[in-house]
PDB file of C-alpha atoms in Angstrom:
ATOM      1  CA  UNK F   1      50.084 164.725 119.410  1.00  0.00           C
ATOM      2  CA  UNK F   2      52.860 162.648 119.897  1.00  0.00           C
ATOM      3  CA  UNK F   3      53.788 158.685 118.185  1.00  0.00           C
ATOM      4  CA  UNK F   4      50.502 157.183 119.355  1.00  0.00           C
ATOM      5  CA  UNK F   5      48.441 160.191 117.537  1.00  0.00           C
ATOM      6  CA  UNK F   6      50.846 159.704 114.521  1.00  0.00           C
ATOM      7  CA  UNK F   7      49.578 156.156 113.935  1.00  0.00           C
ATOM      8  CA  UNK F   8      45.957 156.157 114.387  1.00  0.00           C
ATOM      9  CA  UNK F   9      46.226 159.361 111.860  1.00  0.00           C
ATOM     10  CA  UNK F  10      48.532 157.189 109.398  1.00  0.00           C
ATOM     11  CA  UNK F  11      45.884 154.628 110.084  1.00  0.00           C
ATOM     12  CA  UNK F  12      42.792 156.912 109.554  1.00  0.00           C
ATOM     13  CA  UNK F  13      43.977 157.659 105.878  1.00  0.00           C
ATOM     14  CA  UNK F  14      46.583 160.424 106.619  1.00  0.00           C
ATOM     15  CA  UNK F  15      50.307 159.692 105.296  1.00  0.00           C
ATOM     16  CA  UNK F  16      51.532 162.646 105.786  1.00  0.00           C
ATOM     17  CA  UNK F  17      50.639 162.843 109.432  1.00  0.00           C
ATOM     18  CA  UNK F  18      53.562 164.087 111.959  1.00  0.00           C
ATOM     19  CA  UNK F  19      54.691 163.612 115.337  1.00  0.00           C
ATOM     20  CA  UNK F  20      53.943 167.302 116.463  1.00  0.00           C
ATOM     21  CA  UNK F  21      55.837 166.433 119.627  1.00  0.00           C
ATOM     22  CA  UNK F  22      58.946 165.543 117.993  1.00  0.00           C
ATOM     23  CA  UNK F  23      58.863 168.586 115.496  1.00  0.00           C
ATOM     24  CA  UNK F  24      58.145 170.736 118.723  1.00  0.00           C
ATOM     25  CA  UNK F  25      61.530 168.988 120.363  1.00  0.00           C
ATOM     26  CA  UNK F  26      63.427 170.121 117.251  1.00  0.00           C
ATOM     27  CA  UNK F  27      62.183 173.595 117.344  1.00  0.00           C
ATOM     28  CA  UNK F  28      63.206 173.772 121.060  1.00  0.00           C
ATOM     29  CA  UNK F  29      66.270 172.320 120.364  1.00  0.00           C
ATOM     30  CA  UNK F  30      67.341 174.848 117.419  1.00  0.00           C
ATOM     31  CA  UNK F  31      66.277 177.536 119.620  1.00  0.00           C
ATOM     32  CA  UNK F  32      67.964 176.814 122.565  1.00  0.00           C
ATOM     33  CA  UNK F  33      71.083 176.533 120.639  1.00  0.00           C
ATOM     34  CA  UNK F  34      70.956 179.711 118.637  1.00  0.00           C
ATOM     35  CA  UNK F  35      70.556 181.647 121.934  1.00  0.00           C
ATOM     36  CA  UNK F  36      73.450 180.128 123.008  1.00  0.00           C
ATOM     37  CA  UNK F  37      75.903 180.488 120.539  1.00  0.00           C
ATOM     38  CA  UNK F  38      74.462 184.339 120.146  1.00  0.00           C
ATOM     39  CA  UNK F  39      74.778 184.602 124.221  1.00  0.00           C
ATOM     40  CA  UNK F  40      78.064 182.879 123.963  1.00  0.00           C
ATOM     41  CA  UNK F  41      79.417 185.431 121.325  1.00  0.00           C
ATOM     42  CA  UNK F  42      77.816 188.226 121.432  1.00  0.00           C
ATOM     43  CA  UNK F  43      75.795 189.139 124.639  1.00  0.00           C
ATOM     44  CA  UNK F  44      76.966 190.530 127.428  1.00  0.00           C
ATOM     45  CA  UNK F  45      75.436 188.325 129.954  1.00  0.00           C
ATOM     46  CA  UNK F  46      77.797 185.581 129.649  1.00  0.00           C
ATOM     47  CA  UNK F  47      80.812 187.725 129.296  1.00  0.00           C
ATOM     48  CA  UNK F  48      82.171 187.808 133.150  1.00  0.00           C
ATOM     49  CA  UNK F  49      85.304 189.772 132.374  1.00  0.00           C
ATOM     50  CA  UNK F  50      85.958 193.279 134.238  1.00  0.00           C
ATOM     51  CA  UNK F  51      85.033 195.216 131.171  1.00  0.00           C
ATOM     52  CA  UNK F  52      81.068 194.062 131.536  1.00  0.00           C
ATOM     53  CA  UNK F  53      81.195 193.648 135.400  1.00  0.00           C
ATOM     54  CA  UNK F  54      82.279 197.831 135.170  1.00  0.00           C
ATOM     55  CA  UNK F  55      79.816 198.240 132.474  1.00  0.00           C
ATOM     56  CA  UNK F  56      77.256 196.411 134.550  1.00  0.00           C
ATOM     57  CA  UNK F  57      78.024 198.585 137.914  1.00  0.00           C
ATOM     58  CA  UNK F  58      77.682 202.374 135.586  1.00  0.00           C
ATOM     59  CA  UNK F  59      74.053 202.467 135.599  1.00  0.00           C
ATOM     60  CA  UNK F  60      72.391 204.417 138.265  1.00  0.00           C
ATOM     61  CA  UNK F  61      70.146 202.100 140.388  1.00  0.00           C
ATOM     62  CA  UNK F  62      67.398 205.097 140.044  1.00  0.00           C
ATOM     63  CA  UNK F  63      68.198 205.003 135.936  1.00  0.00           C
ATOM     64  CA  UNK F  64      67.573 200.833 135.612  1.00  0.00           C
ATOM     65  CA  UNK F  65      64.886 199.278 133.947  1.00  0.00           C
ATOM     66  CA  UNK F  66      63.338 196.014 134.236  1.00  0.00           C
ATOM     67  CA  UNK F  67      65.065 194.925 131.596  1.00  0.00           C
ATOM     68  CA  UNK F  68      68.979 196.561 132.474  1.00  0.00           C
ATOM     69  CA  UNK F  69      68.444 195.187 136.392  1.00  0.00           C
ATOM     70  CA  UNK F  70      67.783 191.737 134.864  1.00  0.00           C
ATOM     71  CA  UNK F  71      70.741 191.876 132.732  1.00  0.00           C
ATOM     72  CA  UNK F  72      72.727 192.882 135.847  1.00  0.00           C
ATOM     73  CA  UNK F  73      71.414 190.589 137.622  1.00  0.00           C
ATOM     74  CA  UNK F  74      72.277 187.745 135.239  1.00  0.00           C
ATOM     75  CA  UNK F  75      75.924 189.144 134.398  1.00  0.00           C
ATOM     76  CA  UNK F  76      76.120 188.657 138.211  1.00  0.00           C
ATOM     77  CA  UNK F  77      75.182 185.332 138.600  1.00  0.00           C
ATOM     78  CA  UNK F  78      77.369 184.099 135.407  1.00  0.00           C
ATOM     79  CA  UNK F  79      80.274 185.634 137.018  1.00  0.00           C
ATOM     80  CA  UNK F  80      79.539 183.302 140.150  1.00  0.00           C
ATOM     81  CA  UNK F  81      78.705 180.185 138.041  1.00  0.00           C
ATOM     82  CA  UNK F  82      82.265 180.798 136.130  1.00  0.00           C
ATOM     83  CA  UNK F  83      84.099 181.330 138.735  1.00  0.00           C
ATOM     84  CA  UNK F  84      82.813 178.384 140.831  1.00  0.00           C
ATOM     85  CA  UNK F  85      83.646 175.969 137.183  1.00  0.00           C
ATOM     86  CA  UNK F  86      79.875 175.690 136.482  1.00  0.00           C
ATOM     87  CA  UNK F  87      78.657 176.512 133.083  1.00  0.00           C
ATOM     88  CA  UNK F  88      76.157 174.104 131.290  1.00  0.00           C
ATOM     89  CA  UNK F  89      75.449 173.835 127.698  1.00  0.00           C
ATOM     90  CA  UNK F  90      72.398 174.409 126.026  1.00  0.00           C
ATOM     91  CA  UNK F  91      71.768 170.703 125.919  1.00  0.00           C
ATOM     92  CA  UNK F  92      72.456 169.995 129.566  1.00  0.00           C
ATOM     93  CA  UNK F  93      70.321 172.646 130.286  1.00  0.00           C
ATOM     94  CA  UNK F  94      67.171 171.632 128.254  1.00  0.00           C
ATOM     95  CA  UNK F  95      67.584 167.823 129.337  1.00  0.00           C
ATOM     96  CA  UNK F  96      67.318 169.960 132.802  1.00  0.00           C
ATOM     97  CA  UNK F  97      64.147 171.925 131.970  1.00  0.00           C
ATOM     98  CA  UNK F  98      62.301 168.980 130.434  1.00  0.00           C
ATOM     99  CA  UNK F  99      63.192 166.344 133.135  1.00  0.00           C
ATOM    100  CA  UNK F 100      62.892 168.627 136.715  1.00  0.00           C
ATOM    101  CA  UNK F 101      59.347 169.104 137.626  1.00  0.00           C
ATOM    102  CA  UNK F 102      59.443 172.849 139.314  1.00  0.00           C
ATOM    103  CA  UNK F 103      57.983 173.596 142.319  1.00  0.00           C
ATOM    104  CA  UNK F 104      55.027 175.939 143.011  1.00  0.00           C
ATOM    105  CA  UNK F 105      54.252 176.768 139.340  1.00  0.00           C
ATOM    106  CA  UNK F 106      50.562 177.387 139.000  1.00  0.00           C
ATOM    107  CA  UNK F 107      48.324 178.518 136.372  1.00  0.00           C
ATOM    108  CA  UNK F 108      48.019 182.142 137.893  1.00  0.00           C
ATOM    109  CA  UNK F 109      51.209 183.180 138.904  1.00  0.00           C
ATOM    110  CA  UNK F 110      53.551 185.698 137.673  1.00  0.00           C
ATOM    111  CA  UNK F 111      55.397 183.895 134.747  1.00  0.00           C
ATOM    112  CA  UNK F 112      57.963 186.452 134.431  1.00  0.00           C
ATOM    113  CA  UNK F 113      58.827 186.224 138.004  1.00  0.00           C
ATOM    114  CA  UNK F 114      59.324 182.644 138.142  1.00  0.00           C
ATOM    115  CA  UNK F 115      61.434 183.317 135.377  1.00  0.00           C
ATOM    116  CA  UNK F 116      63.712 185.989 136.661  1.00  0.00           C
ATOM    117  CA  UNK F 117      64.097 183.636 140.052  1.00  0.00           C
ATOM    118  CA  UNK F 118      65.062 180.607 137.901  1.00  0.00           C
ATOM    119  CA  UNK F 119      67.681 182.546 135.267  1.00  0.00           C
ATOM    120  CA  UNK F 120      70.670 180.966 137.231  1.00  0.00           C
ATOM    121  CA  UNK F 121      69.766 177.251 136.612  1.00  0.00           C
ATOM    122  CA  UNK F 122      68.363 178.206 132.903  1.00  0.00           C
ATOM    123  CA  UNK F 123      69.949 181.260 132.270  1.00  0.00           C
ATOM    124  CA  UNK F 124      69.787 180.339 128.185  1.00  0.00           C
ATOM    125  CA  UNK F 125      65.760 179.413 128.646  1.00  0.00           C
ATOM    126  CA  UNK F 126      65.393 182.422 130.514  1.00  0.00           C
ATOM    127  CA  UNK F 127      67.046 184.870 127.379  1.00  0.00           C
ATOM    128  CA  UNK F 128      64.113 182.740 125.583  1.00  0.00           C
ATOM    129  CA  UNK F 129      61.441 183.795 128.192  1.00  0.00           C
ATOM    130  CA  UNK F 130      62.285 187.213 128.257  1.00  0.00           C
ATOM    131  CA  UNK F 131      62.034 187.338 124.572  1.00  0.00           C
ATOM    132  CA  UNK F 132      58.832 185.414 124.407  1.00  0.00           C
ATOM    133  CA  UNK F 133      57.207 186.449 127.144  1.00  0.00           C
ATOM    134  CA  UNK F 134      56.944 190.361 125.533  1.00  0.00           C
ATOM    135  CA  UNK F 135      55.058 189.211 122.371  1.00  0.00           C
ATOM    136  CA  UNK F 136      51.095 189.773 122.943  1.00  0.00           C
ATOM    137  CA  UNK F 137      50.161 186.373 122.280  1.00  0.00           C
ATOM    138  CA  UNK F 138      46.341 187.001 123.474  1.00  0.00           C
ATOM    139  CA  UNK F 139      45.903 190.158 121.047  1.00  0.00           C
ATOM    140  CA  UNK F 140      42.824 190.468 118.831  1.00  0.00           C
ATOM    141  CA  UNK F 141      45.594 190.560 115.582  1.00  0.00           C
ATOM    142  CA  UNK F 142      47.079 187.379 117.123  1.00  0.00           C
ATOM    143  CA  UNK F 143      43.735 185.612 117.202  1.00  0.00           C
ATOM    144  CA  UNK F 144      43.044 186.867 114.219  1.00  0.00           C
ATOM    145  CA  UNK F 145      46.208 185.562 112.567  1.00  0.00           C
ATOM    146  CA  UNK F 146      46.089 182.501 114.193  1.00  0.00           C
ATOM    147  CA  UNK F 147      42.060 181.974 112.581  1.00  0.00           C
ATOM    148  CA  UNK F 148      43.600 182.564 109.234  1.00  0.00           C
ATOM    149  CA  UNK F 149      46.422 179.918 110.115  1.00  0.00           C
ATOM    150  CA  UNK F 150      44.042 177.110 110.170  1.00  0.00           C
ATOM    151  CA  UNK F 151      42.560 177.148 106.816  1.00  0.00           C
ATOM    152  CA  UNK F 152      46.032 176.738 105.638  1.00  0.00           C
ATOM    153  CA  UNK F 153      47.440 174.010 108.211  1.00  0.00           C
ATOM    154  CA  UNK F 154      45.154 171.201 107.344  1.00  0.00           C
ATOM    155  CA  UNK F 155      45.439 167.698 107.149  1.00  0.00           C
ATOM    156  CA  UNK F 156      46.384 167.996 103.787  1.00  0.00           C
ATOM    157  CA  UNK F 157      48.976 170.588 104.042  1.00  0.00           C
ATOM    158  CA  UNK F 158      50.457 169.027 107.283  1.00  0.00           C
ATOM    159  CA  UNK F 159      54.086 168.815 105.160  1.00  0.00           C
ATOM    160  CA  UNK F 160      54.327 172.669 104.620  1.00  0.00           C
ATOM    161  CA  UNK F 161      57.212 173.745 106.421  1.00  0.00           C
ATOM    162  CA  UNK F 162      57.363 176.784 108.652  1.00  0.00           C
ATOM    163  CA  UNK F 163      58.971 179.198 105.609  1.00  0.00           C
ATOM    164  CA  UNK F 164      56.247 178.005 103.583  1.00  0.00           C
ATOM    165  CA  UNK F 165      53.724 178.609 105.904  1.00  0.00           C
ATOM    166  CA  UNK F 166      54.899 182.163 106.443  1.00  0.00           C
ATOM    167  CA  UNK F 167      54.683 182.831 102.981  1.00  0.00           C
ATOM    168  CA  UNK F 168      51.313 182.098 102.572  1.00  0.00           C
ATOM    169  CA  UNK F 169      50.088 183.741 105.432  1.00  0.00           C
ATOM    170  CA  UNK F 170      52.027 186.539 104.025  1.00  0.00           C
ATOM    171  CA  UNK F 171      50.192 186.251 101.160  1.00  0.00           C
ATOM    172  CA  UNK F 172      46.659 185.778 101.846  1.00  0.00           C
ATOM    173  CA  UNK F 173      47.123 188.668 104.136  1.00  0.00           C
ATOM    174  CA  UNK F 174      48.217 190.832 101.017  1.00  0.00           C
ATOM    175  CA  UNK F 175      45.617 189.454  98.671  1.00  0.00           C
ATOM    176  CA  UNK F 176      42.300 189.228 101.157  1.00  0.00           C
ATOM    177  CA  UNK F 177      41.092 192.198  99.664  1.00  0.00           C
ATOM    178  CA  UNK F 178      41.826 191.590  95.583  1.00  0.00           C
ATOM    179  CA  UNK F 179      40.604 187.734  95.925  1.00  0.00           C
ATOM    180  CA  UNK F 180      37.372 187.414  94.684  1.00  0.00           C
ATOM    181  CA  UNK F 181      35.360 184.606  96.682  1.00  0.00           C
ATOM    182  CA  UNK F 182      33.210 182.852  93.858  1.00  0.00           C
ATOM    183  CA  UNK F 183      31.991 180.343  95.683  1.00  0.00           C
ATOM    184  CA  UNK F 184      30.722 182.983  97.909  1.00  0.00           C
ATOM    185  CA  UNK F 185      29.177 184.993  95.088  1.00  0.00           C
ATOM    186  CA  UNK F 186      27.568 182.114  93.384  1.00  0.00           C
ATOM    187  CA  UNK F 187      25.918 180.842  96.177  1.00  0.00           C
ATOM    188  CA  UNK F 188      24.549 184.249  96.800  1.00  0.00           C
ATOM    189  CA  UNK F 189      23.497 184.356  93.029  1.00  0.00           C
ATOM    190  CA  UNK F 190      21.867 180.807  93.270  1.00  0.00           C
ATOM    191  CA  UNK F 191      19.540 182.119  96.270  1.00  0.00           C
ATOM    192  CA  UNK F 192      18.515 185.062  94.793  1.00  0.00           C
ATOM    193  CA  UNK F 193      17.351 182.604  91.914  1.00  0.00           C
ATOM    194  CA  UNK F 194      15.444 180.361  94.475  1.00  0.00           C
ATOM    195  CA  UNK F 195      13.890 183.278  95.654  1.00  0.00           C
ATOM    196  CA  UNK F 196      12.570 184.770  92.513  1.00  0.00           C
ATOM    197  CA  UNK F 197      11.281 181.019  91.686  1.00  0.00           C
ATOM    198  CA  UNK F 198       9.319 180.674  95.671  1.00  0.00           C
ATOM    199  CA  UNK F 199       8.100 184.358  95.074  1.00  0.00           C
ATOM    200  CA  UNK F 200       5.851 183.632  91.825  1.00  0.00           C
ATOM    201  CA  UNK F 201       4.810 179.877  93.770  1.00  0.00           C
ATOM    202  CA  UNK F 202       3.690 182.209  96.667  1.00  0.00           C
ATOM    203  CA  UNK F 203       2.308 184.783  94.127  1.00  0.00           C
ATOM    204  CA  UNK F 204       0.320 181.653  92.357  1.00  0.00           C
ATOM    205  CA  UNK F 205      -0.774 180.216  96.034  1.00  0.00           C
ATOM    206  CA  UNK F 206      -2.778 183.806  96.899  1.00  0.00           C
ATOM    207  CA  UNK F 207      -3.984 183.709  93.295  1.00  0.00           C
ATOM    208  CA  UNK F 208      -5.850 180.423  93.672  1.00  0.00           C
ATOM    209  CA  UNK F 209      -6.401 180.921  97.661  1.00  0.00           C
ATOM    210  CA  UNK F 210      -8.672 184.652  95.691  1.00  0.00           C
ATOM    211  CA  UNK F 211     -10.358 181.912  93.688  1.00  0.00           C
ATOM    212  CA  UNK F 212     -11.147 179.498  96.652  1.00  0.00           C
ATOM    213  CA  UNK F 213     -13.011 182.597  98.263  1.00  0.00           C
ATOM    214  CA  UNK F 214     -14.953 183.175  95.388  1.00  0.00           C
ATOM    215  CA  UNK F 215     -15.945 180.204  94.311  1.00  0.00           C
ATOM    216  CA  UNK F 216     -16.871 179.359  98.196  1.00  0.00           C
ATOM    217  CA  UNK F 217     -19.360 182.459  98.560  1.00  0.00           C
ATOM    218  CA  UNK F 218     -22.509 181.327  96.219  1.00  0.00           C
ATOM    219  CA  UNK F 219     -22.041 177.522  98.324  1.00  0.00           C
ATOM    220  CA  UNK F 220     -21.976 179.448 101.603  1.00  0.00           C
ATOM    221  CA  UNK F 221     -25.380 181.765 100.865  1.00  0.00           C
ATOM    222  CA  UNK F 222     -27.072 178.578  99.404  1.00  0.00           C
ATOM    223  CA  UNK F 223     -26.692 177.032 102.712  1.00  0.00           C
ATOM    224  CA  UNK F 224     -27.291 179.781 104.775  1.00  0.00           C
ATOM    225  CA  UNK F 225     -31.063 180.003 102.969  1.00  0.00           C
TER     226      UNK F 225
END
């Protein structure tokens, strides 16, 4: 949630309650900015010099991949956007992104396509997407992962940082099978107690239930006569 959430969780008896939208922004932000000083300095795509463009041309259409046609692709369209003077920053960009609604995106289409259309306007988001979008999000070890994840992010723990966080995931994933639930085993102990104790009360009730009958048969076959 955003401010409004933040409040009416301050107000509920939470101090430690965030604004998950502003620590989202930051994330986004840091992001955006480390792919952009790493495109900027290190990856070809946003080197438009001769060297990459004859680089770029050596592959064999028949030899590319997905991934070396997108990189040509995108070394191509830098080397326009340079030579024509435009070149945004990583903050012009995102201000971009978060501020232009996008046409025809719907819930079922091809996210990697829209993607590999839009790389010329967000050519840093779209080093981002390609990155992203190859992590299986929707595996079972994923969902498992993320299960674990919310017995540690609580309302109580909503200061951990992310390093923290990762540590103790770490963690509990190395110690699941050496930590010995107790609560788990003494709950199991204190039934099998409660049993034994509604085992002799059922034992007693067919005892005296024997006695009924026989106590009820001399009554029965004085009224029968």
């Amino acid at each position: 949630g955003g401010a409004k959430e933040q409040e009416e969780e301050r107000a509920a008896g939470n101090p430690n309650a965030k604004n998950w939208h502003n620590e989202a922004l930051k994330i986004l932000e840091q992001t955006a900015k480390d792919y952009w000083e790493l495109s900027c300095g290190s990856d070809p795509l946003h080197n438009a010099d001769s060297d990459t463009q004859g680089d770029a041309t050596d592959t064999p259409p028949e030899a590319e991949t997905l991934g070396s046609a997108f990189d040509r692709r995108r070394r191509e369209l830098e080397a326009n956007r340079r030579m024509n003077g435009y070149l945004l920053g990583w903050q012009e960009e995102l201000c971009r992104y978060l501020t232009c609604i996008a046409d025809n995106v719907l819930k079922d289409m091809n996210v990697i396509e829209w993607w590999a259309k839009h790389s010329n306007i967000y050519p840093t988001f779209a080093l981002i997407a390609r990155d992203m979008c190859a992590i299986p999000a929707t595996s079972v070890p994923c969902e498992w992962l993320f299960f674990a994840g919310a017995g540690i992010a609580t309302n109580q723990r909503s200061r951990l940082g992310s390093d923290r966080f990762e540590e103790l995931q770490v963690m509990k994933h190395t110690w699941r099978k050496s930590i010995l639930d107790r609560a788990a085993e003494n709950s199991s102990q204190v039934e099998e107690v409660w049993l034994d104790d509604f085992k002799e009360l059922h034992r007693i009730d067919e005892d005296l239930a024997k006695d009924d009958e026989i106590l009820a048969g001399p009554l029965v076959e004085t009224v029968e006569l």
